[in-house]
Amino acid sequence: KQEVTQIPAALSVPEGENLVLNCSFTDSAIYNLQWFRQDPGKGLTSLLLIQSSQREQTSGRLNASLDKSSGRSTLYIAASQPGDSATYLCAVQYGGSQGNLIFGKGTKLSVKP
Amino acid sequence: NAGVMQNPRHLVRRRGQEARLRCSPMKGHSHVYWYRQLPEEGLKFMVYLQKENIIDESGMPKERFSAEFPKEGPSILRIQQVVRGDSAAYFCASSPPAFSDTQYFGPGTRLTVL
């Protein structure tokens, strides 16, 4: 069964701290892995997409890594800000570019000023 | 280019009523996905449609739920005889007809069943 797990479920940090969110998946035959941000009552915003052939992707203060063999991905957020407070979702796609996404339950991040 | 539109944003129904959720994909997109997010749960895939075709409905409950994406107009997710367990956020995503790794998500419809 293809499952995605995210730990921790919730995280609270002071402003300015660097932090790491974790995602693991049971089936390593992924097509790609994506990190999303979800704000309360809002839709999903795509942050980073890593193809199965890639090791990492970077965007601004965000860096996502992928280790297919171990079934793990991490999202690194540098110099966290209160505006980073949101739920971060990891999603894995199998079966090619038209396949559906399998989501983890997310990590709820709170950055305290 | 407007994003994925969903309406209504909030929908309240009593048990036994019907719920109709609408999704207008981004311009030029012909692929639509529906996902459901139950309270304290992750998003779960329900159905994948292309214009006038259901491609994958492996995540749809066998009863009371149906989806369509007609040649003209929005995609519709229909829930008949709603029960309290149907209360959730329903998200629609769209992608273009050519190979695309990205699904663009709408803001969701939050269904509450009283």
XYZ file of N, CA and C in Angstrom:
681
model
N 0.839 -1.192 0.000
C 0.000 0.000 0.000
C 0.875 1.244 0.000
N 0.522 2.201 -0.850
C 1.322 3.412 -0.979
C 0.866 4.419 0.075
N 1.755 4.743 1.003
C 1.414 5.661 2.079
C 2.494 6.722 2.227
N 2.071 7.892 2.686
C 2.985 9.001 2.940
C 2.796 9.441 4.393
N 3.905 9.556 5.092
C 3.872 9.912 6.507
C 4.700 11.163 6.738
N 4.159 12.070 7.538
C 4.896 13.293 7.846
C 5.066 13.419 9.360
N 6.272 13.721 9.750
C 6.565 14.004 11.150
C 7.456 15.234 11.256
N 7.258 16.059 12.319
C 6.208 15.904 13.319
C 4.849 16.364 12.789
N 3.793 16.080 13.528
C 2.470 16.544 13.136
C 2.326 18.042 13.370
N 3.034 18.538 14.373
C 2.997 19.969 14.682
C 4.353 20.396 15.202
N 4.679 21.652 14.931
C 5.990 22.173 15.310
C 5.846 23.659 15.614
N 6.411 24.070 16.747
C 6.390 25.483 17.115
C 7.821 25.940 17.351
N 8.230 26.998 16.669
C 9.605 27.472 16.770
C 9.620 28.992 16.924
N 10.683 29.548 17.515
C 10.799 31.010 17.551
C 11.268 31.543 16.204
N 10.912 32.752 15.928
C 11.301 33.399 14.676
C 12.822 33.368 14.499
N 13.258 33.132 13.274
C 14.681 33.140 12.962
C 15.330 31.766 12.985
N 14.634 30.788 13.531
C 15.215 29.444 13.621
C 15.131 28.727 12.281
N 16.155 27.907 12.025
C 16.119 27.010 10.859
C 15.402 25.729 11.267
N 14.647 25.145 10.359
C 13.896 23.957 10.750
C 13.793 22.974 9.591
N 13.491 21.721 9.955
C 13.377 20.641 8.977
C 12.068 19.898 9.184
N 11.346 19.721 8.098
C 10.135 18.915 8.104
C 10.427 17.619 7.357
N 9.859 16.529 7.847
C 10.166 15.222 7.288
C 8.971 14.574 6.619
N 9.271 13.835 5.578
C 8.248 13.107 4.825
C 8.843 11.760 4.441
N 8.079 10.691 4.642
C 8.527 9.371 4.204
C 7.419 8.700 3.410
N 7.802 7.853 2.463
C 6.848 7.168 1.603
C 7.232 5.702 1.482
N 6.223 4.853 1.376
C 6.471 3.411 1.467
C 6.921 2.794 0.152
N 6.485 3.325 -0.971
C 6.822 2.775 -2.287
C 7.784 3.733 -2.969
N 9.008 3.279 -3.212
C 10.037 4.181 -3.738
C 9.918 4.434 -5.238
N 8.983 3.774 -5.936
C 8.838 3.949 -7.389
C 8.025 5.193 -7.721
N 8.445 6.307 -7.178
C 7.671 7.532 -7.368
C 7.987 8.175 -8.708
N 7.059 8.975 -9.198
C 7.288 9.778 -10.398
C 7.859 11.130 -9.985
N 7.264 11.733 -8.949
C 7.809 12.949 -8.364
C 7.269 13.139 -6.956
N 7.825 14.106 -6.249
C 7.382 14.450 -4.906
C 7.233 15.956 -4.838
N 6.189 16.394 -4.162
C 5.882 17.821 -4.124
C 5.605 18.242 -2.688
N 6.044 19.452 -2.363
C 5.706 20.066 -1.074
C 4.728 21.205 -1.343
N 3.663 21.217 -0.523
C 2.645 22.254 -0.616
C 2.549 22.990 0.716
N 1.985 24.169 0.617
C 1.645 24.944 1.806
C 0.131 25.134 1.805
N -0.481 24.945 2.980
C -1.919 25.164 3.097
C -2.181 26.105 4.261
N -2.795 27.237 3.970
C -3.190 28.175 5.004
C -4.626 27.882 5.431
N -4.995 28.194 6.668
C -6.344 27.862 7.170
C -7.445 28.381 6.251
N -8.348 27.505 5.872
C -9.472 27.896 5.035
C -9.107 28.208 3.590
N -7.898 27.899 3.216
C -7.450 28.221 1.855
C -7.086 26.949 1.089
N -6.777 27.142 -0.171
C -6.339 26.026 -0.991
C -4.866 25.723 -0.788
N -4.309 24.948 -1.693
C -2.916 24.527 -1.597
C -2.053 25.343 -2.547
N -0.890 25.714 -2.053
C 0.085 26.414 -2.874
C 1.295 25.509 -3.040
N 1.661 25.234 -4.273
C 2.822 24.401 -4.527
C 4.100 25.175 -4.209
N 4.986 24.559 -3.421
C 6.243 25.195 -3.026
C 7.414 24.684 -3.877
N 7.568 23.393 -3.898
C 8.690 22.780 -4.600
C 8.257 21.434 -5.149
N 8.742 21.112 -6.341
C 8.488 19.818 -6.962
C 9.829 19.187 -7.293
N 10.038 17.953 -6.874
C 11.280 17.242 -7.155
C 10.957 16.038 -8.023
N 11.572 15.970 -9.185
C 11.407 14.807 -10.041
C 12.154 13.621 -9.427
N 11.765 12.426 -9.817
C 12.378 11.228 -9.230
C 13.870 11.139 -9.517
N 14.311 11.794 -10.584
C 15.730 11.745 -10.955
C 16.560 12.819 -10.243
N 15.883 13.706 -9.519
C 16.578 14.808 -8.863
C 16.831 14.495 -7.402
N 17.793 15.233 -6.824
C 18.130 15.045 -5.411
C 17.576 16.167 -4.543
N 17.467 17.373 -5.122
C 16.963 18.498 -4.346
C 16.484 19.618 -5.252
N 15.688 20.496 -4.638
C 15.222 21.699 -5.306
C 15.247 22.831 -4.280
N 15.526 24.036 -4.761
C 15.619 25.198 -3.871
C 14.779 26.329 -4.417
N 14.136 27.044 -3.475
C 13.410 28.254 -3.840
C 13.486 29.201 -2.659
N 14.287 30.246 -2.820
C 14.422 31.213 -1.732
C 14.964 30.568 -0.470
N 14.213 30.683 0.618
C 14.642 30.111 1.906
C 14.273 28.624 2.056
N 13.682 28.064 1.029
C 13.233 26.682 1.088
C 14.163 25.779 0.293
N 14.442 24.610 0.868
C 15.213 23.596 0.166
C 14.580 22.246 0.451
N 14.261 21.513 -0.607
C 13.684 20.182 -0.444
C 14.653 19.161 -1.008
N 14.842 18.082 -0.275
C 15.715 17.004 -0.732
C 14.898 15.739 -0.917
N 15.431 14.848 -1.737
C 14.757 13.589 -2.016
C 15.771 12.452 -2.004
N 15.477 11.416 -1.218
C 16.275 10.191 -1.225
C 15.314 9.046 -1.524
N 15.236 8.685 -2.798
C 14.286 7.650 -3.214
C 14.562 6.310 -2.563
N 15.839 5.968 -2.475
C 16.188 4.629 -1.987
C 15.719 4.410 -0.558
N 15.756 5.452 0.237
C 15.316 5.325 1.633
C 13.861 5.760 1.818
N 13.257 6.268 0.758
C 11.857 6.696 0.846
C 11.650 7.913 1.719
N 12.546 8.893 1.577
C 12.460 10.065 2.443
C 12.664 11.357 1.668
N 11.998 12.394 2.192
C 12.216 13.753 1.709
C 12.215 14.687 2.911
N 12.981 15.742 2.824
C 12.961 16.758 3.862
C 12.723 18.122 3.236
N 12.041 18.958 3.973
C 11.867 20.362 3.595
C 12.572 21.198 4.643
N 13.574 21.933 4.193
C 14.369 22.775 5.077
C 13.925 24.215 4.878
N 13.592 24.872 5.998
C 13.204 26.280 5.956
C 14.236 27.071 6.757
N 14.888 27.985 6.085
C 15.921 28.784 6.737
C 15.335 30.080 7.278
N 15.868 30.509 8.412
C 15.504 31.804 9.008
C 13.995 32.001 9.013
N 13.319 31.142 9.732
C 11.852 31.125 9.705
C 11.254 32.467 10.137
N 10.078 32.764 9.570
C 9.361 34.008 9.842
C 7.930 33.686 10.250
N 7.284 34.591 11.000
C 5.884 34.326 11.376
C 4.985 34.045 10.167
N 5.284 34.658 9.032
C 4.501 34.420 7.828
C 4.648 33.021 7.271
N 5.603 32.258 7.782
C 5.754 30.861 7.363
C 4.768 29.945 8.076
N 4.076 30.457 9.065
C 3.113 29.645 9.814
C 2.012 29.150 8.884
N 1.876 27.850 8.820
C 0.912 27.203 7.920
C 1.053 25.701 8.109
N 0.248 24.945 7.389
C 0.421 23.494 7.345
C 1.146 23.132 6.065
N 2.181 22.326 6.200
C 3.000 21.920 5.058
C 2.688 20.464 4.714
N 2.314 20.264 3.466
C 1.907 18.948 2.987
C 2.932 18.393 2.009
N 3.212 17.125 2.173
C 4.064 16.387 1.247
C 3.157 15.491 0.403
N 3.385 15.453 -0.889
C 2.556 14.628 -1.770
C 3.447 13.901 -2.766
N 3.116 12.648 -3.008
C 3.884 11.818 -3.934
C 3.002 11.445 -5.121
N 3.581 11.451 -6.289
C 2.860 11.083 -7.501
C 3.472 9.813 -8.075
N 2.614 8.855 -8.377
C 3.036 7.626 -9.025
C 2.393 7.557 -10.406
N 2.913 6.661 -11.223
C 2.227 6.338 -12.472
C 2.291 7.393 -13.539
N 3.286 8.272 -13.515
C 3.401 9.238 -14.591
C 2.763 10.575 -14.268
N 2.812 11.457 -15.254
C 2.428 12.855 -15.002
C 0.940 13.041 -14.790
N 0.127 12.080 -15.165
C -1.317 12.231 -14.973
C -1.812 11.471 -13.753
N -0.908 10.902 -12.984
C -1.327 10.151 -11.815
C -1.806 11.049 -10.698
N -2.635 10.502 -9.837
C -3.127 11.288 -8.718
C -2.038 11.434 -7.663
N -2.213 12.394 -6.778
C -1.265 12.647 -5.703
C -1.694 11.910 -4.441
N -0.704 11.392 -3.720
C -0.946 10.778 -2.420
C -0.313 11.683 -1.379
N -1.141 12.173 -0.460
C -0.715 13.183 0.500
C -0.429 12.597 1.867
N 0.520 13.215 2.573
C 0.650 13.008 3.996
C -0.366 13.876 4.725
N -0.440 13.695 6.045
C -1.400 14.464 6.828
C -0.921 15.876 7.125
N 0.350 16.124 6.884
C 0.860 17.470 7.037
C 1.555 17.722 8.356
N 2.368 18.765 8.368
C 2.989 19.287 9.583
C 2.499 20.709 9.766
N 1.874 20.961 10.925
C 1.379 22.303 11.227
C 2.478 23.097 11.904
N 2.961 24.118 11.207
C 4.087 24.918 11.691
C 3.596 26.243 12.258
N 4.102 26.572 13.423
C 3.821 27.870 14.033
C 5.146 28.546 14.346
N 5.354 29.723 13.782
C 6.578 30.480 14.027
C 6.216 31.669 14.915
N 6.768 31.696 16.107
C 6.430 32.740 17.088
C 7.337 33.951 16.918
N 6.747 35.153 16.897
C 7.579 36.361 16.772
C 8.385 36.626 18.031
N -4.862 35.176 -16.266
C -5.412 33.823 -16.294
C -5.876 33.464 -14.890
N -7.194 33.383 -14.714
C -7.729 33.080 -13.396
C -7.296 31.676 -13.011
N -7.193 31.456 -11.706
C -6.858 30.146 -11.198
C -8.054 29.225 -11.233
N -7.910 28.082 -10.562
C -9.008 27.131 -10.470
C -10.090 27.729 -9.559
N -11.303 27.702 -10.045
C -12.416 28.282 -9.296
C -13.311 27.167 -8.764
N -13.701 27.310 -7.521
C -14.642 26.362 -6.942
C -15.793 27.132 -6.308
N -16.974 26.623 -6.473
C -18.110 27.218 -5.778
C -19.168 26.171 -5.489
N -19.902 26.351 -4.388
C -19.688 27.440 -3.448
C -18.454 27.209 -2.587
N -18.008 28.202 -1.865
C -16.882 28.023 -0.966
C -17.313 27.310 0.311
N -18.517 27.572 0.714
C -19.076 26.920 1.900
C -20.486 26.442 1.543
N -20.798 25.228 1.983
C -22.095 24.638 1.679
C -22.587 23.905 2.925
N -23.807 24.222 3.318
C -24.424 23.560 4.458
C -25.624 22.775 3.960
N -25.681 21.509 4.321
C -26.795 20.650 3.936
C -27.261 19.870 5.156
N -28.527 19.523 5.139
C -29.068 18.631 6.160
C -28.959 17.198 5.672
N -28.902 16.281 6.599
C -28.812 14.868 6.245
C -29.918 14.506 5.260
N -29.548 13.775 4.233
C -30.513 13.329 3.245
C -30.622 14.233 2.024
N -30.085 15.448 2.113
C -30.133 16.356 0.964
C -29.018 16.030 -0.022
N -29.045 16.717 -1.139
C -28.011 16.541 -2.159
C -27.050 17.725 -2.105
N -25.779 17.449 -2.364
C -24.772 18.506 -2.454
C -24.158 18.483 -3.853
N -24.057 19.641 -4.458
C -23.409 19.784 -5.772
C -22.258 20.762 -5.648
N -21.069 20.285 -5.961
C -19.872 21.095 -5.870
C -19.341 21.309 -7.283
N -18.971 22.549 -7.568
C -18.550 22.900 -8.915
C -17.082 23.301 -8.963
N -16.456 22.945 -10.054
C -15.042 23.272 -10.252
C -14.831 23.736 -11.679
N -14.330 24.941 -11.838
C -13.950 25.446 -13.151
C -12.431 25.423 -13.241
N -11.874 24.596 -14.127
C -10.410 24.497 -14.210
C -9.812 25.764 -14.790
N -8.517 25.851 -14.703
C -7.813 26.967 -15.323
C -8.037 26.922 -16.827
N -7.964 28.071 -17.456
C -8.175 28.168 -18.894
C -7.177 27.280 -19.619
N -7.696 26.477 -20.540
C -6.832 25.591 -21.309
C -6.588 24.247 -20.665
N -7.024 24.064 -19.425
C -6.836 22.781 -18.741
C -8.012 21.864 -19.037
N -7.691 20.617 -19.353
C -8.757 19.664 -19.668
C -8.759 18.460 -18.739
N -7.911 18.533 -17.693
C -7.840 17.435 -16.730
C -8.251 17.979 -15.364
N -9.125 17.251 -14.682
C -9.616 17.680 -13.370
C -9.504 16.530 -12.378
N -9.047 16.856 -11.201
C -8.938 15.898 -10.104
C -9.762 16.422 -8.929
N -10.427 15.515 -8.231
C -11.120 15.872 -6.988
C -10.457 15.133 -5.834
N -10.268 15.879 -4.739
C -9.705 15.338 -3.511
C -10.618 15.721 -2.345
N -10.610 14.891 -1.319
C -11.397 15.184 -0.121
C -10.466 15.233 1.085
N -10.683 16.207 1.960
C -9.883 16.342 3.172
C -10.833 16.285 4.362
N -10.838 15.145 5.031
C -11.639 15.005 6.244
C -10.925 15.717 7.390
N -11.669 16.107 8.422
C -11.047 16.788 9.561
C -9.858 16.001 10.114
N -8.754 16.684 10.298
C -7.527 16.096 10.862
C -6.940 14.989 9.985
N -7.317 14.959 8.726
C -6.772 13.951 7.815
C -6.093 14.634 6.632
N -5.302 13.874 5.917
C -4.692 14.403 4.697
C -5.679 14.366 3.547
N -5.319 14.991 2.454
C -6.161 14.958 1.265
C -6.139 13.557 0.662
N -7.319 13.088 0.268
C -7.442 11.770 -0.358
C -8.005 11.925 -1.763
N -7.362 11.286 -2.707
C -7.815 11.310 -4.093
C -9.185 10.656 -4.218
N -10.043 11.290 -5.021
C -11.357 10.706 -5.267
C -11.495 10.256 -6.727
N -11.317 11.212 -7.653
C -11.607 10.907 -9.048
C -10.794 11.809 -9.951
N -10.479 11.268 -11.146
C -9.727 12.010 -12.165
C -10.551 11.972 -13.452
N -10.818 13.152 -13.990
C -11.642 13.236 -15.188
C -10.939 14.048 -16.265
N -11.208 13.669 -17.501
C -10.929 14.517 -18.641
C -12.283 14.888 -19.242
N -12.270 15.779 -20.190
C -13.540 16.220 -20.770
C -14.385 15.020 -21.203
N -15.566 14.895 -20.619
C -16.558 13.878 -20.965
C -16.123 12.456 -20.629
N -15.025 12.294 -19.895
C -14.564 10.948 -19.551
C -14.106 10.874 -18.099
N -14.459 9.783 -17.447
C -13.889 9.479 -16.131
C -12.704 8.557 -16.358
N -11.519 8.995 -15.956
C -10.302 8.232 -16.205
C -10.000 7.287 -15.041
N -10.166 7.790 -13.825
C -9.831 6.995 -12.635
C -10.767 7.411 -11.518
N -11.609 6.504 -11.075
C -12.522 6.806 -9.971
C -12.266 5.869 -8.802
N -11.043 5.413 -8.671
C -10.711 4.420 -7.655
C -10.872 4.950 -6.231
N -10.884 6.263 -6.060
C -11.027 6.833 -4.722
C -12.447 7.258 -4.374
N -13.348 7.042 -5.268
C -14.738 7.468 -5.034
C -15.481 6.413 -4.215
N -16.246 6.844 -3.212
C -17.137 5.891 -2.542
C -18.086 5.278 -3.575
N -18.430 4.021 -3.362
C -19.211 3.292 -4.368
C -20.640 3.798 -4.477
N -21.161 4.350 -3.414
C -22.549 4.793 -3.414
C -22.630 6.283 -3.124
N -23.633 6.910 -3.657
C -24.043 8.290 -3.399
C -23.149 9.340 -4.054
N -21.961 9.004 -4.472
C -21.035 9.977 -5.058
C -20.941 9.769 -6.565
N -20.941 10.877 -7.297
C -20.712 10.817 -8.732
C -20.011 12.094 -9.172
N -19.349 12.016 -10.312
C -18.640 13.178 -10.840
C -18.772 13.202 -12.343
N -18.749 14.409 -12.897
C -18.793 14.573 -14.340
C -17.972 15.790 -14.724
N -17.542 15.796 -15.969
C -16.828 16.935 -16.534
C -17.306 17.049 -17.977
N -18.385 17.791 -18.182
C -18.994 17.850 -19.514
C -18.131 18.636 -20.498
N -18.509 18.522 -21.750
C -17.777 19.222 -22.817
C -17.787 20.733 -22.560
N -18.906 21.240 -22.113
C -19.023 22.654 -21.778
C -19.380 22.784 -20.300
N -18.788 23.747 -19.641
C -19.150 23.997 -18.258
C -18.208 23.364 -17.266
N -18.482 23.595 -15.986
C -17.563 23.128 -14.947
C -17.688 21.633 -14.676
N -16.733 21.121 -13.940
C -16.841 19.767 -13.416
C -17.747 19.811 -12.188
N -18.547 18.777 -12.023
C -19.484 18.706 -10.911
C -19.200 17.451 -10.099
N -19.085 17.640 -8.778
C -19.046 16.508 -7.856
C -20.388 16.504 -7.130
N -21.090 15.410 -7.230
C -22.442 15.323 -6.695
C -22.489 14.289 -5.588
N -23.054 14.683 -4.461
C -23.203 13.764 -3.332
C -24.694 13.687 -3.007
N -25.242 12.519 -3.175
C -26.664 12.334 -2.895
C -26.847 11.865 -1.455
N -27.981 12.242 -0.870
C -28.370 11.775 0.469
C -27.202 11.911 1.440
N -26.739 13.128 1.617
C -25.545 13.360 2.428
C -25.744 12.886 3.860
N -24.625 12.445 4.459
C -24.584 12.042 5.863
C -23.512 12.884 6.550
N -23.516 12.864 7.890
C -22.590 13.724 8.630
C -21.139 13.407 8.289
N -20.857 12.157 7.979
C -19.493 11.772 7.637
C -19.001 12.360 6.331
N -19.905 12.966 5.553
C -19.483 13.617 4.308
C -18.923 15.014 4.564
N -19.071 15.507 5.782
C -18.554 16.838 6.118
C -17.037 16.847 5.939
N -16.574 17.729 5.095
C -15.149 17.753 4.738
C -14.901 18.944 3.838
N -13.622 19.143 3.526
C -13.256 20.111 2.492
C -12.990 19.336 1.208
N -13.579 19.777 0.126
C -13.431 19.112 -1.166
C -12.635 20.039 -2.080
N -11.500 19.532 -2.535
C -10.612 20.331 -3.380
C -10.606 19.787 -4.803
N -10.557 20.709 -5.701
C -10.434 20.390 -7.114
C -9.063 20.872 -7.584
N -8.453 20.112 -8.477
C -7.198 20.528 -9.093
C -7.311 20.309 -10.591
N -6.590 21.126 -11.360
C -6.605 20.934 -12.810
C -5.190 20.926 -13.352
N -5.039 20.314 -14.520
C -3.752 20.320 -15.210
C -4.008 20.390 -16.708
N -3.016 20.867 -17.473
C -3.216 21.029 -18.904
C -3.172 19.696 -19.633
N -3.599 19.676 -20.911
C -3.659 18.417 -21.650
C -2.299 17.812 -21.965
N -1.295 18.647 -22.146
C 0.038 18.109 -22.425
C 0.638 17.595 -21.124
N 1.747 16.900 -21.243
C 2.394 16.390 -20.046
C 2.673 17.521 -19.058
N 2.197 17.375 -17.871
C 2.413 18.387 -16.844
C 2.547 17.706 -15.507
N 3.544 18.078 -14.774
C 3.752 17.491 -13.459
C 3.002 18.229 -12.374
N 2.410 19.344 -12.716
C 1.829 20.183 -11.677
C 0.315 20.192 -11.760
N -0.309 19.958 -10.640
C -1.749 20.134 -10.516
C -1.986 21.442 -9.760
N -2.875 22.243 -10.288
C -3.170 23.544 -9.695
C -4.471 23.419 -8.908
N -4.396 23.772 -7.642
C -5.521 23.545 -6.746
C -6.408 24.769 -6.592
N -7.696 24.511 -6.461
C -8.654 25.545 -6.132
C -8.721 25.760 -4.629
N -9.514 26.737 -4.179
C -9.593 27.074 -2.753
C -10.409 26.088 -1.935
N -11.141 25.197 -2.603
C -11.907 24.198 -1.879
C -13.335 24.624 -1.577
N -14.174 23.621 -1.392
C -15.544 23.815 -0.897
C -15.655 23.091 0.430
N -16.062 23.828 1.448
C -16.220 23.228 2.766
C -17.677 22.856 2.979
N -17.917 21.546 3.017
C -19.272 21.022 3.151
C -19.508 20.671 4.616
N -20.601 21.186 5.146
C -21.025 20.847 6.509
C -22.396 20.212 6.426
N -22.505 19.021 6.983
C -23.784 18.317 7.006
C -24.333 18.344 8.427
N -25.520 18.937 8.558
C -26.117 19.068 9.895
C -26.937 17.836 10.264
